[in-house]
Short mmCIF file of C-alpha atoms and ligand atoms in Angstrom, two decimals:
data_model
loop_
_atom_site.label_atom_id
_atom_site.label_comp_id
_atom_site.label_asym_id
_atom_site.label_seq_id
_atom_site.Cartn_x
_atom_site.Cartn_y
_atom_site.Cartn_z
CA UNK A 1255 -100.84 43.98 -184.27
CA UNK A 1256 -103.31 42.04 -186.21
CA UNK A 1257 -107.05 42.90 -187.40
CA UNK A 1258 -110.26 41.67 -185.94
CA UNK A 1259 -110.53 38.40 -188.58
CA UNK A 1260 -113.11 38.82 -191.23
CA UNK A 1261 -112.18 42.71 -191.23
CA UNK A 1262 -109.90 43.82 -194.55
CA UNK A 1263 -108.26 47.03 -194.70
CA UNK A 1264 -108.27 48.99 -197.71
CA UNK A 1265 -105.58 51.85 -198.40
CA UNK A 1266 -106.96 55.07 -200.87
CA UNK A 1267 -103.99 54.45 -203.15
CA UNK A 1268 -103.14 50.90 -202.79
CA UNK A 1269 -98.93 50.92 -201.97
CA UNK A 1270 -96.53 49.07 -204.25
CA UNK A 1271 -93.46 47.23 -203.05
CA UNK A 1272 -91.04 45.74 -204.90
CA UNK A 1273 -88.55 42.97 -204.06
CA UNK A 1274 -84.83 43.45 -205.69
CA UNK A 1275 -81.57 42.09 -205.29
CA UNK A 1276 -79.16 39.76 -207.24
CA UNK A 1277 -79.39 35.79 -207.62
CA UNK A 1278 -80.11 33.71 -204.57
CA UNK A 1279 -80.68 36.41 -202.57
CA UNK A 1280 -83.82 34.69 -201.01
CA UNK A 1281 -86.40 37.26 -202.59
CA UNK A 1282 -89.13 35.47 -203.09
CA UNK A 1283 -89.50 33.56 -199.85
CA UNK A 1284 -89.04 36.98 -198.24
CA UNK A 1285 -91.96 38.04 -200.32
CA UNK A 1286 -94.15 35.22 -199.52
CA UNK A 1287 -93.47 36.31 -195.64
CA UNK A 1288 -94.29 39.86 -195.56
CA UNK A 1289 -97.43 38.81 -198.02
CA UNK A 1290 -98.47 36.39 -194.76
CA UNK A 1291 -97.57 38.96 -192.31
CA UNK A 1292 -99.79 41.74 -194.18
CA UNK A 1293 -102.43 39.77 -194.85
CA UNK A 1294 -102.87 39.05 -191.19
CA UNK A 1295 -102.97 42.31 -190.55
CA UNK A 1296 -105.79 42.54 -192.35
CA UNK A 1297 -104.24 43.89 -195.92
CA UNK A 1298 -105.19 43.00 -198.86
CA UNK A 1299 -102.07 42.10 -200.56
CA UNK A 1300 -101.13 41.17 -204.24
CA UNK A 1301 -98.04 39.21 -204.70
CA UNK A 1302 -96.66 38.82 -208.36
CA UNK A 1303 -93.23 38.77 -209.67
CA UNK A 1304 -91.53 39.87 -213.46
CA UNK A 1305 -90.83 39.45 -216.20
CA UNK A 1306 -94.28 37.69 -216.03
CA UNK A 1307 -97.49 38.57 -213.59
CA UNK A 1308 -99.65 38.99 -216.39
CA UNK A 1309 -100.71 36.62 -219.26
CA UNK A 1310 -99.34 38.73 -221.87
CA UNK A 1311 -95.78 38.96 -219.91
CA UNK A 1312 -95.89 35.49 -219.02
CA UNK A 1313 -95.96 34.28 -222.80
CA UNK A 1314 -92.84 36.90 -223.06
CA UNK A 1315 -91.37 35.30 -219.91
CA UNK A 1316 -90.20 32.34 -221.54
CA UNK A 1317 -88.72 33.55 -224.60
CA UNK A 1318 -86.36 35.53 -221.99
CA UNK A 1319 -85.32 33.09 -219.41
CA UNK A 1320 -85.19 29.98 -222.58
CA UNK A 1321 -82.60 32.54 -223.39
CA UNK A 1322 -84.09 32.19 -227.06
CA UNK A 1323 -83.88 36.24 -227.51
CA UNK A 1324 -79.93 36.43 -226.37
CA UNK A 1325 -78.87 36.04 -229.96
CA UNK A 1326 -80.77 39.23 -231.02
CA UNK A 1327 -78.94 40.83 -229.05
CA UNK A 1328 -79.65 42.94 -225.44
CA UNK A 1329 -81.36 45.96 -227.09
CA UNK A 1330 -84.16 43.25 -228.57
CA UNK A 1331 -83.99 41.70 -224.99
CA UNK A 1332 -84.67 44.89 -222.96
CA UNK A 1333 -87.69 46.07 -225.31
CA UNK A 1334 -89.47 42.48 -224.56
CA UNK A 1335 -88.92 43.23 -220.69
CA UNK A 1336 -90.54 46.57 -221.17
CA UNK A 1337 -93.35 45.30 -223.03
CA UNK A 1338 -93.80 42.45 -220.53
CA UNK A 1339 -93.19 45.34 -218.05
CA UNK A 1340 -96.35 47.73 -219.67
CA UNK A 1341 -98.28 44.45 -219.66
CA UNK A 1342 -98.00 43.52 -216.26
CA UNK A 1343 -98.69 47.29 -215.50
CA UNK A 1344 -101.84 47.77 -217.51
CA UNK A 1345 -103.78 44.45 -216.74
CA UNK A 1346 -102.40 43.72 -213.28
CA UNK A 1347 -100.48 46.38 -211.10
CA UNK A 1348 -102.45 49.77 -211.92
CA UNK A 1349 -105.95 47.95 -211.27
CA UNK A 1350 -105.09 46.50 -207.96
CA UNK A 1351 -103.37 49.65 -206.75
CA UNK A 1352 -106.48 51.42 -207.38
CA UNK A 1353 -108.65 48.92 -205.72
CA UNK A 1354 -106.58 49.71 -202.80
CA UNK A 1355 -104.62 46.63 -202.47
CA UNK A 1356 -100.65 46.35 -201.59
CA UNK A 1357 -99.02 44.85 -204.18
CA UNK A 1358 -95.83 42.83 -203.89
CA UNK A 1359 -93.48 42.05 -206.56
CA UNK A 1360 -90.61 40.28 -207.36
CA UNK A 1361 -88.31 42.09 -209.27
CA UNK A 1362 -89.11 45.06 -211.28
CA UNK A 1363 -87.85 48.11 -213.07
CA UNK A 1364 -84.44 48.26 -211.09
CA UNK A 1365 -84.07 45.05 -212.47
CA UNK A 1366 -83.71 46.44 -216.19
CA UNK A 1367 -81.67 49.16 -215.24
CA UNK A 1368 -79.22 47.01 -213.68
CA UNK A 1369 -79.20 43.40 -215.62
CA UNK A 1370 -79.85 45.10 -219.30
CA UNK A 1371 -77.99 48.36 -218.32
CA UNK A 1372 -75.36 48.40 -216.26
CA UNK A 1373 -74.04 44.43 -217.50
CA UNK A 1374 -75.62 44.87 -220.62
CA UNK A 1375 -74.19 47.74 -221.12
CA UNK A 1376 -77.10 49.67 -222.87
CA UNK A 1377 -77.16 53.36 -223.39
CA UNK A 1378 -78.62 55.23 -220.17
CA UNK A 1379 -80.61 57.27 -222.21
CA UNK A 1380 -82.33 53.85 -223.82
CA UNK A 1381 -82.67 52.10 -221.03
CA UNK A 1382 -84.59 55.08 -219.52
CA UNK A 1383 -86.99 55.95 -222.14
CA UNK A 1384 -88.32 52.13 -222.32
CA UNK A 1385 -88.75 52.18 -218.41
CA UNK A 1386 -90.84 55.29 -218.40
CA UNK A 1387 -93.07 53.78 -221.40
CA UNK A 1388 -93.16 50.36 -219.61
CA UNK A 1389 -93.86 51.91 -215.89
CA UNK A 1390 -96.35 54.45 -217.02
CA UNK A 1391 -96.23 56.62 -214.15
CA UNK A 1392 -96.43 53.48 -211.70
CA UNK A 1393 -93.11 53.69 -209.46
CA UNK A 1394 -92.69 51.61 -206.50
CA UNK A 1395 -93.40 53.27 -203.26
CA UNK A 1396 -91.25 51.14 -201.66
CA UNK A 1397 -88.25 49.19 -202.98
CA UNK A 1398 -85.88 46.57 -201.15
CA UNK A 1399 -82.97 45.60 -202.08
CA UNK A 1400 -82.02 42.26 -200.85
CA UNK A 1401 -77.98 42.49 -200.81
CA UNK A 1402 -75.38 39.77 -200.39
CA UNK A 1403 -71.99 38.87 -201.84
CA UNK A 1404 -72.36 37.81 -205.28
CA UNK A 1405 -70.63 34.28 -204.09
CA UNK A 1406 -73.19 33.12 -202.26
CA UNK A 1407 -75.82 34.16 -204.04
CA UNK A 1408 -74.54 32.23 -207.19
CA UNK A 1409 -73.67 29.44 -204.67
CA UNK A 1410 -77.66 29.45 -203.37
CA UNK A 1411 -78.85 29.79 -206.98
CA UNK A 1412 -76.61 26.67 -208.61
CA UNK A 1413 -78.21 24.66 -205.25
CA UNK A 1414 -81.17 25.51 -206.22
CA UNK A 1415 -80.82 24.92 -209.69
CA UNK A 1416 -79.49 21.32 -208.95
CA UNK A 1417 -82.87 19.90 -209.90
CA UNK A 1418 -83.63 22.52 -212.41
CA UNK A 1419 -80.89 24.08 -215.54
CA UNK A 1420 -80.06 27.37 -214.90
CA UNK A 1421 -81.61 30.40 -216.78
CA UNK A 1422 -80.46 32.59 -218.80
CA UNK A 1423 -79.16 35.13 -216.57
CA UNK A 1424 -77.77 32.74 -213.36
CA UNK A 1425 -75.16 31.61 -216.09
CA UNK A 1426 -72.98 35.12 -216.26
CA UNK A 1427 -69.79 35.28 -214.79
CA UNK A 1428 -68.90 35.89 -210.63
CA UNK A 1429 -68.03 39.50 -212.05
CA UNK A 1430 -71.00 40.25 -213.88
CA UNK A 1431 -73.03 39.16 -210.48
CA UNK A 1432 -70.48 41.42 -208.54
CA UNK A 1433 -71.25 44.44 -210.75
CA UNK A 1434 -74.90 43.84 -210.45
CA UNK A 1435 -74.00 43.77 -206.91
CA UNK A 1436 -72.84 47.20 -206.94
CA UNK A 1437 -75.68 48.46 -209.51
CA UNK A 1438 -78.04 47.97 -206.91
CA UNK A 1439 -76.83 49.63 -204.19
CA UNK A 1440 -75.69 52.70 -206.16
CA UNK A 1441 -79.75 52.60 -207.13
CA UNK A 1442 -80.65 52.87 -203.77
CA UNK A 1443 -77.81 55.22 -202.58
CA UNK A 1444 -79.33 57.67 -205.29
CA UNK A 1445 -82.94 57.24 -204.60
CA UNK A 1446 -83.26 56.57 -200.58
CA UNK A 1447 -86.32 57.78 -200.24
CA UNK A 1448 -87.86 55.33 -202.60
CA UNK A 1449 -84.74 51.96 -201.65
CA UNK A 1450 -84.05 50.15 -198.62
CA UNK A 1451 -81.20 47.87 -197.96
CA UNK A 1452 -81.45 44.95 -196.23
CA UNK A 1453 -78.62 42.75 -195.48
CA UNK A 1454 -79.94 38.99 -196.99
CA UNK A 1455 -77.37 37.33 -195.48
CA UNK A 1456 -78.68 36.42 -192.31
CA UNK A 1457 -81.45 33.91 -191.40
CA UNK A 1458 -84.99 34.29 -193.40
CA UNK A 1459 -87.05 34.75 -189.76
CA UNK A 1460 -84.15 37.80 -188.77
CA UNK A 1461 -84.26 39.31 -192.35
CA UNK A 1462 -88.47 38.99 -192.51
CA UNK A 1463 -88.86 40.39 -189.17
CA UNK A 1464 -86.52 43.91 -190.32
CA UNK A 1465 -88.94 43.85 -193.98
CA UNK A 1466 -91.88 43.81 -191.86
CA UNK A 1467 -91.26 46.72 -189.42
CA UNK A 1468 -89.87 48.65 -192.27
CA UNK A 1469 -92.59 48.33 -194.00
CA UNK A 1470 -95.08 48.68 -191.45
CA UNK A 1471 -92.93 52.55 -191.04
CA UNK A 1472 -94.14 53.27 -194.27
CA UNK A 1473 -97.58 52.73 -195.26
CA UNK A 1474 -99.93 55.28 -194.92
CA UNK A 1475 -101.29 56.02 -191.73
CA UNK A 1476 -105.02 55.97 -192.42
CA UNK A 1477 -104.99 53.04 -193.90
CA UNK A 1478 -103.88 50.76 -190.77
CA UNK A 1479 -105.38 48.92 -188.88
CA UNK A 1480 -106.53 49.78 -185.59
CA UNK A 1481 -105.62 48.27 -182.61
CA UNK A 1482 -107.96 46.17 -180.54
CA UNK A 1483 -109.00 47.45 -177.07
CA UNK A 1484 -107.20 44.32 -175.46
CA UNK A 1485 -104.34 45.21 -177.44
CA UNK A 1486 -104.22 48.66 -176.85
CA UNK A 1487 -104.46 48.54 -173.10
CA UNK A 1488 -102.25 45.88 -172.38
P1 TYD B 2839 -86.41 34.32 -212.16
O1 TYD B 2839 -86.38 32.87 -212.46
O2 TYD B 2839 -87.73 34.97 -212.04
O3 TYD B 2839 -85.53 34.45 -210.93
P2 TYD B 2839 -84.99 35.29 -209.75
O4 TYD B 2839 -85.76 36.58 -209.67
O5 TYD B 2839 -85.21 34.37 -208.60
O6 TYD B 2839 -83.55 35.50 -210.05
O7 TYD B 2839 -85.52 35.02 -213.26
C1 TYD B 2839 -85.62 36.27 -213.66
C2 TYD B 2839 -84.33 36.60 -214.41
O8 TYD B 2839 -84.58 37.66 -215.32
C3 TYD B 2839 -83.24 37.05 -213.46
O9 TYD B 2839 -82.03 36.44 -213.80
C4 TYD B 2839 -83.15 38.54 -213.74
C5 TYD B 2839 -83.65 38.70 -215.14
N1 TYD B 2839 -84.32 39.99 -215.38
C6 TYD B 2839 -83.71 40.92 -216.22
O10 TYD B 2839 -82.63 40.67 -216.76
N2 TYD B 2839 -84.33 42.12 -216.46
C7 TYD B 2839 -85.54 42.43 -215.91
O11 TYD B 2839 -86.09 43.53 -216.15
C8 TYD B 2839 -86.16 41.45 -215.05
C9 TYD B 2839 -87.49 41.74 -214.43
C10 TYD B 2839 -85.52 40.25 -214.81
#
């Protein structure tokens, strides 16, 4: 279904989806697909990604991924993702949710919970109270979890990072990805109202194609666009 051009639909609440899943698991390009898709629907669509998306979190983003925090230990690493986090909330995701807009992001706070507490082994209770201070009240509607077996995730990310050094975090151990692995699906088997799974080892066209109409399930219906009368009789 797409919109008459020129025509943008606007939802009351804006709807906020956010793109998880371990290395290499192909979550950005899948992002930059359903952003297309969306937009020629007639959406207005946000796409942004963490830690980063806002110029505060940005200037925190490297002192993360440099990997210049690490020796302070994870505790000092998992407050700078929350304020990064409250950043990004404040000046970028809150405002465009309440314009109405669907905002897409790569990675978010499932991200904490699983690569500063679950491998980083921070207290639950820690790791909870900075998410609620960094989130604010803004929870995903939506959250998908790209899954695929650690191996070739590490595998896509070190052929990736052929031309590029590897950050911070795409240096850990097979194990450490496997646990994160497992983090990540025990998120969504808790909350699956809020988590979908989608299996990201398959070809980028099959996978964007099952984001979409998932996707499409879920956002509100008055927001959506309307068919066209060719369209609707045909
Ligand atoms: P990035 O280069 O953006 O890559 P990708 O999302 O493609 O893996 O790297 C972000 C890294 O930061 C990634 O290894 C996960 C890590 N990270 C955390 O440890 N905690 C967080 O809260 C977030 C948002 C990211």
């Amino acid at each position: 279904m797409h919109a008459d051009p020129g025509i943008e639909v606007s939802l009351a609440k804006g709807f906020f989806i956010t793109f998880e899943g371990g290395e290499g698991a192909g979550k950005s390009t899948q992002m930059r697909l359903l952003a297309e898709a969306l937009s020629a629907r007639g959406y207005r669509v946000l796409t942004t990604r963490e830690p980063g998306g806002s110029v505060g979190a940005e200037a925190v983003r490297h002192v993360l991924l440099s990997g210049a925090a690490e020796s302070f230990g994870v505790r000092m690493e998992a407050i700078l993702f929350a304020a990064a986090r409250s950043d990004h909330v404040e000046e970028v995701i809150r405002p465009a949710l309440e314009q109405g807009t669907i905002v897409l992001c790569d990675r978010f706070m499932d991200s904490s919970r699983v690569y500063q507490g679950v491998t980083g082994n921070l207290e639950p209770a820690f790791v909870e109270t900075l998410e609620r201070v960094a989130v604010n009240g803004v929870i995903p509607d939506c959250t998908i979890i790209f899954d695929l077996p650690a191996s070739v995730g590490l595998e896509r990310a070190r052929r990736r990072a052929a031309n590029d050094s590897p950050d911070r975090f795409e240096k850990e151990q097979l194990e450490t990805h496997e646990k994160r692995r497992e983090a990540f699906l025990d998120i969504a088997a808790a909350d699956p109202e809020r988590c979908r799974v989608v299996d990201a080892n398959r070809p980028p066209i099959v996978i964007a194609a099952e984001v979409l109409s998932l996707v499409e399930a879920l956002l509100p219906l008055e927001g959506r666009p309307q068919p066209s009368n060719a369209e609707a009789t045909s």
